[in-house]
Coordinates of C-alpha atoms in Angstrom, one line a residue:
A912 CA -0.9 13.6 2.0
N913 CA 0.0 11.0 0.2
S914 CA 4.0 11.0 0.2
L915 CA 5.2 7.0 3.0
L916 CA 7.9 7.1 4.5
I917 CA 10.1 3.9 4.6
S918 CA 11.8 3.4 7.4
T919 CA 13.1 0.5 9.4
R920 CA 12.7 -1.7 12.3
L921 CA 16.1 -3.2 12.7
V922 CA 19.7 -1.8 12.4
G923 CA 21.6 -3.4 9.1
K924 CA 22.7 -2.6 5.8
V925 CA 20.2 -1.0 2.9
Y926 CA 20.2 -2.3 -0.7
Y927 CA 18.8 -0.5 -2.7
A928 CA 17.1 -2.4 -6.1
E929 CA 18.7 -2.7 -8.9
E930 CA 16.2 0.0 -11.0
I931 CA 14.7 2.3 -8.3
V932 CA 15.3 5.8 -9.2
E933 CA 14.1 9.1 -7.4
G934 CA 11.3 10.0 -9.6
G935 CA 10.9 6.2 -11.3
T936 CA 7.2 4.8 -10.9
Y937 CA 6.8 1.3 -9.5
E938 CA 4.1 -1.1 -10.0
K939 CA 2.3 -3.0 -6.9
G940 CA 4.3 -5.6 -5.5
T941 CA 7.6 -4.3 -6.8
L942 CA 10.9 -4.7 -4.5
L943 CA 12.2 -1.3 -3.4
L944 CA 15.1 -3.3 -1.8
R945 CA 16.3 -4.8 0.9
V946 CA 18.3 -4.8 4.4
E947 CA 20.6 -8.0 5.5
I948 CA 21.2 -7.7 9.9
L949 CA 23.7 -10.5 10.7
G950 CA 22.7 -13.7 7.3
L951 CA 19.2 -12.2 7.0
A952 CA 17.4 -10.7 4.8
Y953 CA 14.0 -8.6 4.6
D954 CA 12.7 -7.6 1.7
Y955 CA 10.4 -4.4 1.1
V956 CA 8.1 -4.2 -1.2
T957 CA 5.1 -1.9 -2.7
N958 CA 1.5 -2.5 -1.5
E959 CA 0.5 -0.2 -4.0
S960 CA 1.9 2.4 -6.9
V961 CA 4.2 4.5 -5.9
K962 CA 6.2 6.8 -7.0
V963 CA 10.2 7.8 -5.4
L964 CA 11.2 10.8 -3.8
K965 CA 13.9 10.9 -2.0
K966 CA 16.7 8.5 -1.4
Y967 CA 18.7 8.4 1.6
C968 CA 21.2 6.8 2.0
E969 CA 23.7 4.8 0.2
N970 CA 23.9 1.3 -1.6
G971 CA 25.3 -0.5 1.4
E972 CA 24.8 1.7 3.7
I973 CA 24.2 0.4 7.6
V974 CA 20.9 1.8 8.8
D975 CA 20.4 2.6 12.3
Y976 CA 16.8 1.5 14.5
N977 CA 13.6 3.8 12.1
A978 CA 15.7 6.0 10.2
P979 CA 14.2 6.8 7.1
I980 CA 15.1 5.8 3.7
L981 CA 13.1 6.0 1.5
L982 CA 10.5 8.3 0.6
V983 CA 7.1 7.7 -1.9
E984 CA 4.3 9.1 -3.0
R985 CA 1.1 6.7 -3.5
I986 CA -0.3 7.2 -7.1
Q987 CA -3.3 7.4 -7.7
R988 CA -4.9 5.2 -10.4

């Protein structure tokens, strides 16, 4: 119920922020990853505190439209 699957509405290369690891917890406003396409970059930032449960891609991997990228769990405080 507290899990959130992050996917993208783009086809591009995924670059995780360097400090993002499975099992890590991150505060609201933390940059999780960036998707680059045609020279443009789209940042994915947390809207709340989260714990990263699973990374679905390797750094620099090309992702398809609507493919899962990251599974996070909301941290209740």
